[in-house]
Coordinates of C-alpha atoms in Angstrom, one line a residue:
M1 CA 23.9 -81.9 -51.4
F2 CA 24.5 -78.6 -51.8
L3 CA 27.8 -76.9 -51.7
D4 CA 29.4 -73.3 -51.5
I5 CA 32.3 -72.6 -52.8
A6 CA 33.2 -69.9 -49.6
M7 CA 33.1 -72.0 -46.4
P8 CA 34.5 -72.1 -43.1
G9 CA 37.1 -74.4 -42.6
M10 CA 37.8 -76.3 -46.0
D11 CA 36.5 -74.4 -49.2
G12 CA 33.3 -76.6 -51.2
L13 CA 35.3 -78.1 -53.8
E14 CA 37.6 -79.7 -51.3
L15 CA 34.7 -81.4 -49.9
G16 CA 32.9 -81.4 -52.6
S17 CA 36.6 -83.8 -54.3
R18 CA 37.2 -85.8 -50.8
L19 CA 33.0 -87.0 -51.0
A20 CA 33.6 -87.8 -54.5
R21 CA 35.8 -90.9 -53.0
M22 CA 33.3 -92.3 -51.0
T23 CA 32.3 -95.7 -52.1
D24 CA 28.7 -93.9 -52.4
P25 CA 28.7 -90.2 -53.4
P26 CA 26.5 -87.9 -52.9
V27 CA 25.0 -86.0 -55.8
I28 CA 26.7 -82.3 -55.9
V29 CA 25.7 -79.3 -56.6
F30 CA 27.1 -76.3 -56.0
V31 CA 25.2 -73.0 -55.3
T32 CA 27.7 -70.2 -55.1
A33 CA 28.1 -66.8 -56.2
Y34 CA 31.4 -67.3 -57.8
D35 CA 31.7 -68.3 -61.3
Q36 CA 34.9 -68.9 -61.5
H37 CA 35.4 -72.3 -60.4
A38 CA 32.7 -74.0 -62.6
V39 CA 35.1 -76.0 -64.2
S40 CA 36.5 -77.4 -60.8
A41 CA 33.3 -78.4 -59.0
Y42 CA 32.3 -79.8 -62.7
G43 CA 36.0 -82.0 -62.4
V44 CA 35.3 -82.7 -58.5
G45 CA 31.8 -84.7 -60.1
A46 CA 28.9 -81.7 -59.9
V47 CA 26.5 -82.4 -61.0
D48 CA 25.2 -78.4 -61.6
Y49 CA 26.5 -75.3 -60.6
L50 CA 23.8 -72.3 -59.6
L51 CA 25.1 -69.2 -59.3
K52 CA 23.2 -66.7 -57.0
P53 CA 21.3 -64.8 -56.3
V54 CA 19.1 -68.4 -57.0
A55 CA 15.0 -67.8 -57.7
P56 CA 12.6 -70.3 -57.9
T57 CA 11.6 -71.2 -61.7
G58 CA 8.0 -69.8 -62.6
C59 CA 8.2 -66.9 -59.6
R60 CA 8.0 -63.9 -60.2
R61 CA 10.4 -61.2 -58.7
R62 CA 8.6 -57.8 -57.1

């Protein structure tokens, strides 16, 4: 599941924490503009933390 830190309602870290408590939790990747939350994201079980803007590997911007 791709989550952002800033989301309406609850933030992505809170949602990630709730998802991590599931019997069979989804794989979580944060895609966000906020680099200061990376440690917390890994603390709730995220497998990766990508900073926006994200460009596909091997693609060149023009």
